[in-house]
Coordinates of C-alpha atoms and ligand atoms in Angstrom, one line a residue:
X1 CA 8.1 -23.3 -23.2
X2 CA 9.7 -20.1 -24.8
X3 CA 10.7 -17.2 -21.9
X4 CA 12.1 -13.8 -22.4
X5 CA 12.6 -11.3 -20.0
X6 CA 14.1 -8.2 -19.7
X7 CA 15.0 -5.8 -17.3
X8 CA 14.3 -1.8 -15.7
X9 CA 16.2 0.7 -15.5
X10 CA 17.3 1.1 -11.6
X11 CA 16.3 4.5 -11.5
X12 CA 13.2 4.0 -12.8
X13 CA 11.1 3.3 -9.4
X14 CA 8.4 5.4 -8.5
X15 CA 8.7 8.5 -6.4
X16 CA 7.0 8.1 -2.3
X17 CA 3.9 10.0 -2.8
X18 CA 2.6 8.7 0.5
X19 CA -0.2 6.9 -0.9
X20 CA -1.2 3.0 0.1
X21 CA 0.1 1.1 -2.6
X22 CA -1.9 -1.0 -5.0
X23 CA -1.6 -4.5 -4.8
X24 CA -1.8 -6.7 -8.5
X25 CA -3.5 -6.2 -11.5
X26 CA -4.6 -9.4 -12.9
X27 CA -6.5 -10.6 -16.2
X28 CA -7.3 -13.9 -18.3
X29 CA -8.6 -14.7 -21.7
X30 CA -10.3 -17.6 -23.2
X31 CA -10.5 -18.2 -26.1
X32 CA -9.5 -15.7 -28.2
X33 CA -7.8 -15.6 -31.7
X34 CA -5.5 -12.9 -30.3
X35 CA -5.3 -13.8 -26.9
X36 CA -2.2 -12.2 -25.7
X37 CA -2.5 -9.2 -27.0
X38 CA -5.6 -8.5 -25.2
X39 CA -4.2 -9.5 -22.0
X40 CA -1.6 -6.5 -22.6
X41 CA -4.4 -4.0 -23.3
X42 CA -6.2 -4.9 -20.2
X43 CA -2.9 -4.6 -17.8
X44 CA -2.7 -1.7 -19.6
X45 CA -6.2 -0.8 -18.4
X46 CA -5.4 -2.4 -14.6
X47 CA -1.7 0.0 -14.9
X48 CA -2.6 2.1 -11.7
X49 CA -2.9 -1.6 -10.0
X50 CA 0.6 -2.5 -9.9
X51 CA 3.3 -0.1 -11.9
X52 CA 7.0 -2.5 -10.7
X53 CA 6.9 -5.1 -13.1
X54 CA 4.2 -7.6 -15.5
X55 CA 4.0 -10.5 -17.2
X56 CA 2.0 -12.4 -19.8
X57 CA 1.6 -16.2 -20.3
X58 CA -0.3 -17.8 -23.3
X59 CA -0.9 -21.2 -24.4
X60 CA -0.7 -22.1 -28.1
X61 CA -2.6 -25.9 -27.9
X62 CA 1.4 -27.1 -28.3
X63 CA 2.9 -25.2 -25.7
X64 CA 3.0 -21.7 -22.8
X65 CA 4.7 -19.1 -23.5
X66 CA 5.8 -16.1 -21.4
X67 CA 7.5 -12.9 -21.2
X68 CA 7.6 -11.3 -17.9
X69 CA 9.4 -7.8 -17.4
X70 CA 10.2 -4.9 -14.9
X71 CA 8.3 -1.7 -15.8
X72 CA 5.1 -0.6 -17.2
X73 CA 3.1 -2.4 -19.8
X74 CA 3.1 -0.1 -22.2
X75 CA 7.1 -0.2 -21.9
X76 CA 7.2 -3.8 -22.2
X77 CA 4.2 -5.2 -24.4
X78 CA 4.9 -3.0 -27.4
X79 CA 7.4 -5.1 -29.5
X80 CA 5.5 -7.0 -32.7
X81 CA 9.0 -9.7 -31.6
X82 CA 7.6 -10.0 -27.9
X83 CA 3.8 -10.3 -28.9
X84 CA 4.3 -12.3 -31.9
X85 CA 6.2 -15.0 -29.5
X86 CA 3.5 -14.7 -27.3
X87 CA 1.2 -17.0 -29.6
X88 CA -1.7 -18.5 -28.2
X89 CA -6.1 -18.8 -27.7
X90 CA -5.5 -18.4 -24.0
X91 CA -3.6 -16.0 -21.5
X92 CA -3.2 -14.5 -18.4
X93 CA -1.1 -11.6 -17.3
X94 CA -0.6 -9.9 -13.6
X95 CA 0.3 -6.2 -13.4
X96 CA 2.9 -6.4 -10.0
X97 CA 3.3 -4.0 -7.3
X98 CA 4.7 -6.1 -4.6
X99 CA 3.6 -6.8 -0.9
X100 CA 5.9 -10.0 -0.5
X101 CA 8.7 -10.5 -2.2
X102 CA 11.4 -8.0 -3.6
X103 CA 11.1 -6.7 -6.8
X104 CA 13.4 -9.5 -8.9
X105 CA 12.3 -10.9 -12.2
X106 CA 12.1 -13.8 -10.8
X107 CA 9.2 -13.2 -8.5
X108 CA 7.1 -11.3 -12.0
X109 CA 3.9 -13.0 -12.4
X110 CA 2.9 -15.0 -13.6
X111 CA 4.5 -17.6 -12.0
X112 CA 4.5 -20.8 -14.5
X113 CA 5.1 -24.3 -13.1
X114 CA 5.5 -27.9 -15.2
X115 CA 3.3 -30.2 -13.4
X116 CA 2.7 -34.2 -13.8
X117 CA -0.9 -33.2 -15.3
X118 CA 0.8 -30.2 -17.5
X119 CA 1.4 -26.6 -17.4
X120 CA 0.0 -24.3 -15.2
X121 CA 0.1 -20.5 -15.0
X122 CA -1.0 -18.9 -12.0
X123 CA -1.4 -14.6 -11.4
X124 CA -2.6 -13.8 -7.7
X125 CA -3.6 -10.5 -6.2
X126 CA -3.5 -10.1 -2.6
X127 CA -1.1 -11.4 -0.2
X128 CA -1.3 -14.9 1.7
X129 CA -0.7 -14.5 5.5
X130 CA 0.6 -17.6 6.4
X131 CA 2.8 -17.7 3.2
X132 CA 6.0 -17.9 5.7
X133 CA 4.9 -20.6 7.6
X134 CA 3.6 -23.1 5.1
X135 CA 6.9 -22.0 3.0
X136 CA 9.3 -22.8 6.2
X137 CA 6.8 -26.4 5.6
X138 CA 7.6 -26.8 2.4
X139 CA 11.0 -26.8 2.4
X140 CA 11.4 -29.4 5.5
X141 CA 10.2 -32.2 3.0
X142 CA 12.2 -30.6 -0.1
X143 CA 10.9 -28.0 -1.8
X144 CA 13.1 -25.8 -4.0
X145 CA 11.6 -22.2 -4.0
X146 CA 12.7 -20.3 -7.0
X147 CA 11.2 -17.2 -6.0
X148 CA 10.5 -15.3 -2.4
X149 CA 6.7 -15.0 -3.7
X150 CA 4.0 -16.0 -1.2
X151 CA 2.1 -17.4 -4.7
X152 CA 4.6 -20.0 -4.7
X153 CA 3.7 -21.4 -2.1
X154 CA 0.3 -22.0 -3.7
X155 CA 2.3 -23.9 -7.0
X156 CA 4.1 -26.0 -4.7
X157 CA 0.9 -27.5 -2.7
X158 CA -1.0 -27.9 -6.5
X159 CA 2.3 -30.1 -6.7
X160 CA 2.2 -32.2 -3.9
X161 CA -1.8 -33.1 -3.9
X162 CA -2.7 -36.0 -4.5
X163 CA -6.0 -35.4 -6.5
X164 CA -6.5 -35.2 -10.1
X165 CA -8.4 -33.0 -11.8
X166 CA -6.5 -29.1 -11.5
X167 CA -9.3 -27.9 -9.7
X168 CA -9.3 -30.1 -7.3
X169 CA -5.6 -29.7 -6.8
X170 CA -6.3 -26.1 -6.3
X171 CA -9.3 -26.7 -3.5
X172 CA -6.9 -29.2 -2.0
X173 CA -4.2 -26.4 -1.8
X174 CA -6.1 -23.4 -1.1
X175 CA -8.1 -25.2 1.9
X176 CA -4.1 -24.7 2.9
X177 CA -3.5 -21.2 2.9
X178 CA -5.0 -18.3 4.8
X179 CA -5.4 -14.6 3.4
X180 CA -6.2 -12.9 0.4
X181 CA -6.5 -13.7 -3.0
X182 CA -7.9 -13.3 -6.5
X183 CA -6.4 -16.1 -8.6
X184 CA -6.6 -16.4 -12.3
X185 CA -4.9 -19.5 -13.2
X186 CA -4.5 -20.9 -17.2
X187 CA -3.9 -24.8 -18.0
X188 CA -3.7 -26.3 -21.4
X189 CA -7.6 -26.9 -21.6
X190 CA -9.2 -24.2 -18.4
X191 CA -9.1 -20.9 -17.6
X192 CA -10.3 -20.9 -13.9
X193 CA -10.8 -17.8 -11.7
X194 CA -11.0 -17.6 -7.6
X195 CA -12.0 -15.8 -5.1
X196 CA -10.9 -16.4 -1.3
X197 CA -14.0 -17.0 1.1
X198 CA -13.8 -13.8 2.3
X199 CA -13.9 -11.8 -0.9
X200 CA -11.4 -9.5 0.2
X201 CA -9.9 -8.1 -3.4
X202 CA -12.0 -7.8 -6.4
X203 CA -12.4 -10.1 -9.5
X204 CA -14.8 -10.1 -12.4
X205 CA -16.0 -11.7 -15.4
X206 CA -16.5 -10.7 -18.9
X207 CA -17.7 -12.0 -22.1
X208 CA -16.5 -10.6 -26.0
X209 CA -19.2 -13.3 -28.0
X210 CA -17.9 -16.4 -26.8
X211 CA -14.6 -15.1 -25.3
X212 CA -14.6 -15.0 -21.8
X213 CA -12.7 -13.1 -19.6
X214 CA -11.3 -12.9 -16.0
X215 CA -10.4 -9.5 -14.3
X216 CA -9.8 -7.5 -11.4
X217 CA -12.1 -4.5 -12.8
X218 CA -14.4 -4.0 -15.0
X219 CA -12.5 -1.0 -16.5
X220 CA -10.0 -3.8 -18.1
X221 CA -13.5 -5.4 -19.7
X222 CA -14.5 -2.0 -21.1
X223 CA -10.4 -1.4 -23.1
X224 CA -10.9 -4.8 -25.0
X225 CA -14.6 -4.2 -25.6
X226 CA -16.2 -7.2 -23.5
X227 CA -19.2 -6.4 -21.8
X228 CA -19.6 -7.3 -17.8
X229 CA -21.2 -10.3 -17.0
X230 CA -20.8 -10.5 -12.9
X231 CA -18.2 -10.2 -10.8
X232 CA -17.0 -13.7 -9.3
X233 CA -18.3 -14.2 -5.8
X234 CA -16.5 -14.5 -2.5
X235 CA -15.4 -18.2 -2.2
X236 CA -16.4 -18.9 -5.9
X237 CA -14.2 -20.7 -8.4
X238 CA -15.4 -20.3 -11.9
X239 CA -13.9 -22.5 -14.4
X240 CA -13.8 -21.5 -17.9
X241 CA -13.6 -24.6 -20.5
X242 CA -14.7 -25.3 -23.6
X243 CA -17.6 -26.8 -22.9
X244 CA -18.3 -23.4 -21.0
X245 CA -19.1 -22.2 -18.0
X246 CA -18.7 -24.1 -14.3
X247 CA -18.9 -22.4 -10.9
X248 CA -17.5 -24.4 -7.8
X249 CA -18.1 -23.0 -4.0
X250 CA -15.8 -25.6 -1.8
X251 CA -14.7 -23.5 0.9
X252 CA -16.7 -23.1 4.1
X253 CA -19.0 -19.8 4.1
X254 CA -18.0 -16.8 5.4
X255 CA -19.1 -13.3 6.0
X256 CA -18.2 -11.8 2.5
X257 CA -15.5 -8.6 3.8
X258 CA -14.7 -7.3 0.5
X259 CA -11.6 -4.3 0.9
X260 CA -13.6 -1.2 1.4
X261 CA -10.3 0.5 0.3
X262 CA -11.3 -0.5 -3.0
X263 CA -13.9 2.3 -2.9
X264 CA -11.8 4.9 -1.3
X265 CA -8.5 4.8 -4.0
X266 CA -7.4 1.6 -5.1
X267 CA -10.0 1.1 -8.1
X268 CA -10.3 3.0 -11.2
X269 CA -12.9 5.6 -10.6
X270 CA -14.8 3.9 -14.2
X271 CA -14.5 0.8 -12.8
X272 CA -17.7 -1.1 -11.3
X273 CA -16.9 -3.0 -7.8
X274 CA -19.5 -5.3 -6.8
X275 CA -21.8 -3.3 -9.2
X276 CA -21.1 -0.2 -7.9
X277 CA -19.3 2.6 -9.9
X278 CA -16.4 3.8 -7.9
X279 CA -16.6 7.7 -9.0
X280 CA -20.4 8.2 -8.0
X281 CA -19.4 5.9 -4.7
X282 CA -16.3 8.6 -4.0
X283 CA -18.5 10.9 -4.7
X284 CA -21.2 9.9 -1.8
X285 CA -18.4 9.5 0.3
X286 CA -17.6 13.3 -0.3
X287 CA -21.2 14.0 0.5
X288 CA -21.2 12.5 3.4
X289 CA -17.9 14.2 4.7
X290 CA -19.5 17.4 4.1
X291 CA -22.4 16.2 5.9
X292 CA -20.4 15.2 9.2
X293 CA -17.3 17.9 8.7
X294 CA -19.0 20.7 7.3
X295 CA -17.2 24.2 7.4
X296 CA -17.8 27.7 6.4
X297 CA -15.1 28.5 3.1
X298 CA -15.0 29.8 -0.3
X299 CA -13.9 27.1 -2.4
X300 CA -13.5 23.1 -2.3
X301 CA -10.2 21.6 -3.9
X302 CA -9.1 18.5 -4.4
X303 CA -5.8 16.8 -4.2
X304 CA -5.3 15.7 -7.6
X305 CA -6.4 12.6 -9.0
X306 CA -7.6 10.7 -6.2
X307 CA -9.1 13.4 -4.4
X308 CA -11.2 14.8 -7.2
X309 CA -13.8 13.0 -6.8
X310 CA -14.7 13.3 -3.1
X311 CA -14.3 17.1 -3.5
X312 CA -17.0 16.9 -5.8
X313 CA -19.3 15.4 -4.0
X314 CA -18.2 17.8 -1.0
X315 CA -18.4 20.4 -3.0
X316 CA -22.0 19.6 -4.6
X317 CA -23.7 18.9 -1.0
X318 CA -21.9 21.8 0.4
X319 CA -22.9 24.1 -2.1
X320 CA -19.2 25.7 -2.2
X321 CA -17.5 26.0 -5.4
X322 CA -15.3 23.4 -6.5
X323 CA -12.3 24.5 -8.2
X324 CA -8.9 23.1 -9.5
X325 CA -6.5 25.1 -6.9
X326 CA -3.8 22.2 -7.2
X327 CA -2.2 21.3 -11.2
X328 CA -1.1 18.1 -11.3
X329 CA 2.0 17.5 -13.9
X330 CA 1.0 13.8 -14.9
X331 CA 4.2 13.9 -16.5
X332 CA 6.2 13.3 -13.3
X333 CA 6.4 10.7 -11.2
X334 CA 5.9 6.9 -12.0
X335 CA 9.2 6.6 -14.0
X336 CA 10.7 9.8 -12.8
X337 CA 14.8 8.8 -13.0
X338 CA 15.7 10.6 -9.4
X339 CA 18.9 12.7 -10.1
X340 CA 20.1 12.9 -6.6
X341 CA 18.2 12.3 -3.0
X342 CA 18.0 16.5 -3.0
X343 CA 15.3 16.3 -5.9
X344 CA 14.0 13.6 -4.4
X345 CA 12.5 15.5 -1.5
X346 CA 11.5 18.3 -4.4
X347 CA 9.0 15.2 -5.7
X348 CA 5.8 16.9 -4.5
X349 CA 6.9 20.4 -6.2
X350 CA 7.4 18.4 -9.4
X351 CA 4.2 16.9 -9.2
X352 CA 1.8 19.2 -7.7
X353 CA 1.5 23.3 -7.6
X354 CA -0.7 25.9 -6.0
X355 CA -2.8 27.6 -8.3
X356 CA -3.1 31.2 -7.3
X357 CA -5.7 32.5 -9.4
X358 CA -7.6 30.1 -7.4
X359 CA -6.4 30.0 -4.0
X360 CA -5.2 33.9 -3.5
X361 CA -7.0 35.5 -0.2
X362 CA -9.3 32.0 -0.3
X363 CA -10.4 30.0 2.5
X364 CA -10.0 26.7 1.1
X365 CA -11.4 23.3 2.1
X366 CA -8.7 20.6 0.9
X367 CA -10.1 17.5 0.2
X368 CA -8.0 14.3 0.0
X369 CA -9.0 10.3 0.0
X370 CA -6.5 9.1 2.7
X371 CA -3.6 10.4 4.9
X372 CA -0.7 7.4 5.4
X373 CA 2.4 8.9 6.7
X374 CA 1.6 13.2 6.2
X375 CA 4.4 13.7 4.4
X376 CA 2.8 14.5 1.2
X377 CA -0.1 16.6 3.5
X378 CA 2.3 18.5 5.0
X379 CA 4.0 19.9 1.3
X380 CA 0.3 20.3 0.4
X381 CA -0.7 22.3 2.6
X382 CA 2.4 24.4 2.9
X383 CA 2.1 24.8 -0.9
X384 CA -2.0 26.0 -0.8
X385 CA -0.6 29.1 1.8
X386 CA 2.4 30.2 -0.3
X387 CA -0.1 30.3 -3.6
X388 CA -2.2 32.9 -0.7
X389 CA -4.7 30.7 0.8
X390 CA -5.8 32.3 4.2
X391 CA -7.2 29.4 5.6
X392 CA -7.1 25.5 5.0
X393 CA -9.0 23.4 6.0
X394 CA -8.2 19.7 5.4
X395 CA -11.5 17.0 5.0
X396 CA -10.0 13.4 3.9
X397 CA -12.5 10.8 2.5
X398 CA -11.4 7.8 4.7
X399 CA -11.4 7.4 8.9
X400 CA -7.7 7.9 9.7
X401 CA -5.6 5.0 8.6
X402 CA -4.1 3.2 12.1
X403 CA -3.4 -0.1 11.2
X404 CA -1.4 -1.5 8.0
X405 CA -2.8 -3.7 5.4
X406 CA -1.9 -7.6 5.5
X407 CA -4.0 -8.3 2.7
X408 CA -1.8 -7.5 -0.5
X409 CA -1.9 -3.4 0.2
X410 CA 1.7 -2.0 0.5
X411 CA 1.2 0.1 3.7
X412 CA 3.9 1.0 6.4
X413 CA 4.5 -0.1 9.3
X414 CA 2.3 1.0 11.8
X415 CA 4.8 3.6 13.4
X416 CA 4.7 5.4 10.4
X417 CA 1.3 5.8 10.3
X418 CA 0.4 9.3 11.4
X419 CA -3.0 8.3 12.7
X420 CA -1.4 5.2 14.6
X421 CA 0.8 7.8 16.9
X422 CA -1.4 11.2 17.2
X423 CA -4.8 12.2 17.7
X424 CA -6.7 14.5 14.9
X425 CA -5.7 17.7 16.7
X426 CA -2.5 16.9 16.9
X427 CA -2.5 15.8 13.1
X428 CA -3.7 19.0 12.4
X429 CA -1.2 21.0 13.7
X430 CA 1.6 18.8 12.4
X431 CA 0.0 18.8 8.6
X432 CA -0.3 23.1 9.2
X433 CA -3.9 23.1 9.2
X434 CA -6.4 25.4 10.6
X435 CA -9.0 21.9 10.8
X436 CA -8.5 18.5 10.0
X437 CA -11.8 16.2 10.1
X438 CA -12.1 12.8 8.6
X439 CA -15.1 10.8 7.4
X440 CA -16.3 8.3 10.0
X441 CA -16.2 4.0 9.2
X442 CA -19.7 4.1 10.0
X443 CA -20.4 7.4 7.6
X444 CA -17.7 5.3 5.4
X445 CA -19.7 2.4 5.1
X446 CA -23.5 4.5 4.6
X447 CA -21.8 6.0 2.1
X448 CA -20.7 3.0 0.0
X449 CA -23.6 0.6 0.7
X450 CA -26.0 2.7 2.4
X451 CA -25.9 0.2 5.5
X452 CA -24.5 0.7 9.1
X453 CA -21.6 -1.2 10.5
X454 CA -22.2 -4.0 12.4
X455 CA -19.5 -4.0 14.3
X456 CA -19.7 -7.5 15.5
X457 CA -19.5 -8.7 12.2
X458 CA -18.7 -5.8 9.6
X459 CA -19.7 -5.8 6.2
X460 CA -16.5 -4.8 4.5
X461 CA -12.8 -5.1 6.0
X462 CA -11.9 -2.0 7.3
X463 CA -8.9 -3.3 8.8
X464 CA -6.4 -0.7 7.7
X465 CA -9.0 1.9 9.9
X466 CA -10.3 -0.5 12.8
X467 CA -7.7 -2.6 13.2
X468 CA -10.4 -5.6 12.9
X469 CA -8.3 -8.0 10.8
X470 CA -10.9 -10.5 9.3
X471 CA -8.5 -13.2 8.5
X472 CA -5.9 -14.4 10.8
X473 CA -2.2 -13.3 10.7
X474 CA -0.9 -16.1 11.3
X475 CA 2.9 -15.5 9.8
X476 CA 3.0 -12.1 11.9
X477 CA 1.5 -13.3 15.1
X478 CA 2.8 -11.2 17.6
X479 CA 4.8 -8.5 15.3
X480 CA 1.6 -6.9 14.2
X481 CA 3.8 -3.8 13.2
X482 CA 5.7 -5.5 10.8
X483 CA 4.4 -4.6 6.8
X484 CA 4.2 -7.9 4.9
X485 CA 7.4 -7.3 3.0
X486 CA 9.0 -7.5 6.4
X487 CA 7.7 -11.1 7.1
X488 CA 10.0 -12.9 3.9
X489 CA 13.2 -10.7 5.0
X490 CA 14.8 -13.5 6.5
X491 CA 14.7 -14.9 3.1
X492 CA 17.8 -14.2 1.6
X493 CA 17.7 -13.1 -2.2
X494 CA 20.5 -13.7 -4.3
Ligands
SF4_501 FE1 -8.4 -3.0 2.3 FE2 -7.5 -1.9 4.5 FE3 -8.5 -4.4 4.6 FE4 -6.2 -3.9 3.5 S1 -6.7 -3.7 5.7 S2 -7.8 -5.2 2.6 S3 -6.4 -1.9 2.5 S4 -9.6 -2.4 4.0

């Protein structure tokens, strides 16, 4: 197999906007007659997934190749040398923004392993959450882990089972792990897609004539021109061969708790999650905000991008003018190079100002998806009052985040989370607000599917807001503040 790599710039990482961090991008191809070149548009598409690092592997009928790299796609998938190396009918690719694992070459996706039945390739979004354990496992009867990725954990129990077919070698290791995952995985004759019993991140299939393909949105369908077919169900393993189409359900059922995050800011707002579109769901959310937090003001505006929508829907049920009071400079920020920590702490001015023809002698309702730590809030706000605003008043389109994400979200720890240590009040006069209201789960949840909550079994996981954590967490049993990154830090990187 033929591997290239290449390497980021150090300064290139992204500035803390105080977001949630996406998790993975991922996407698969089969068969096409330029395979890997559509995998790069549609990481291209799945960018705002996973920003650190990506990788492509095709498969020729001879051999796999690969090139994996730190940075964006459009950085790194541009070179007629690297895509003409990249020959192949098949491919997969993964758009990285890591939950376990530092950011090393070695742990780009996807990860590629030579097994007695052939090659395999294997791109995974979410994070497994007994990774650590079965890992410690693993290497007590001699496994050699070449990367601190919880996915390898997956290619080393594919390894050691003894059945024969690949997907049985991949039911046989999955009935293994715990947690979440969306797996595309490539062999020399399969493409084969998964889903983890619970559903929890997204994955969908599309067809361009008798090319199909494997994605985590449908917006990464819509760049290459394939039209959406379904979206692969929770427990489901699709295989793709040439024969065609084969669906497996092995794993014991489950209530389906798909991330309900997804809705709120994760997906692209074009993108259709379990055949909803995300913008007209963002905007329902922002209807029903203004339904349960109305106040009396002159205009709505949104914190740019991710709050546009939900402002709009605010704005529409609360029959208050939306207007842009806050330019965004979409030229700063994911590949800023940071001069000095100073500038660093000038990130929100760089990225966001106050436009005072708008706000001047206003009282405005800011509307936002999510607040993590109120760092970012805080600038905001201060910001909206020097461009004149005479009152702000802050609606966010989410229940306040208490609880951090196990499931292949970057979140901090839980005593950073501003709604984990104060009550709304006092979050209100921290952020410099005159009100602070957020959306309720069960207002949440009417909003995206139109149902109530049942809160002894809940429709979605909401875990990040409830603290319900559907699957167990097994590798941070009794550190429940520790972020997932935190759980491989006694793995020593080299
Ligand atoms: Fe999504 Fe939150 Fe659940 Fe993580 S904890 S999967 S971000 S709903």
């Amino acid at each position: 197999m033929t591997d290239t790599i290449t390497s980021m710039n150090d300064s290139q990482h992204p500035f803390d906007d105080d977001k949630l961090h996406e998790e993975c991008g991922v996407f698969g191809i089969f068969t096409h007659s330029d395979a890997a070149a559509c995998v790069a548009l549609g990481l291209h598409a799945l960018q705002h997934r996973g920003q650190e690092a990506a990788g492509i592997v095709s498969f020729d009928g001879q051999g796999f190749h690969t090139h994996r790299a730190l940075g964006l796609v459009g950085d790194n998938f541009n070179s007629p040398d690297i895509m003409n190396k990249l020959k192949g009918y098949a491919a997969v690719g993964h758009n990285r923004y890591s939950t376990t694992g530092d950011t090393l070459l070695r742990n780009v996706q996807p990860l590629y392993g030579d097994f007695s039945f052939g090659g395999l390739a294997v791109s995974h979004n979410g994070n497994l959450t007994n990774a650590m354990t079965l890992r410690k496992q693993l290497i007590d009867i001699g496994c050699l882990f070449q990367s601190t990725s919880d996915t390898e954990v997956i290619i080393h129990l594919i390894a050691l089972s003894k059945q024969t077919s690949v997907e049985d070698r991949l039911i046989d290791a999955l009935s293994r792990v715990e947690g979440a995952y969306s797996l595309v995985v490539m062999s020399n004759d399969r493409l084969i897609g998964v889903r983890d019993p619970y559903g929890v991140r997204p994955l969908v299939m599309g067809r361009l004539g008798d090319t199909y393909i494997l994605a985590s949105e449908t917006c990464a369908l819509d760049i290459v021109g394939a039209t959406y077919v379904r979206d692969i169900e929770a427990g489901e393993i699709v295989i793709i061969e040439p024969s065609g189409v084969r669906s497996l359900k092995p794993f014991r059922k489950t209530q389906k708790r798909f991330c309900i995050f997804e809705y709120v800011y994760f997906s692209r707002p074009d993108s259709f999650s379990e055949g909803q579109n995300v913008y007209e769901t963002r905007q329902r959310i922002g209807a029903m905000l203004s339904r349960e937090a109305p106040i009396d003001a002159d205009v709505v505006v949104p914190v740019p991008d991710s709050g546009i929508p939900g402002a709009i829907g605010y704005a529409k049920e609360s029959g208050i003018p939306f207007e842009l009071g806050i330019i965004r400079n979409h030229y700063v920020g994911r590949t800023f190079i940071e001069p000095s920590e100073h500038v660093r702490h000038l990130g929100v001015k760089l990225k966001h100002n106050g436009n005072r023809a708008v706000l001047e002698g206003k009282r405005v309702i800011l509307v936002d998806d999510s607040i993590v730590r109120g760092t970012t809030s805080k600038k905001i706000v201060t910001m909206v009052r020097e461009a004149g605003a005479l009152e702000v008043h802050m609606r966010i389109a989410s229940p306040p985040t208490t609880h951090s994400c196990f499931y292949g979200v970057d979140t901090p720890t839980r005593d950073q989370l501003l709604a984990a240590r104060y009550d709304v009040a006092e979050m209100a006069r921290l952020i410099g607000v005159d009100s602070l209201a957020f959306i309720s789960l069960d207002g949440m949840y009417q909003a995206v599917a139109g149902i109530h909550r049942n809160h002894n079994a809940p429709q979605f996981c909401d875990a990040c807001f409830s603290g319900d954590y559907p699957i167990p967490l097994t590798d941070a049993d009794g550190a429940a503040n520790n972020k997932q990154k935190d759980l491989f830090s006694e793995v020593t990187e080299v």
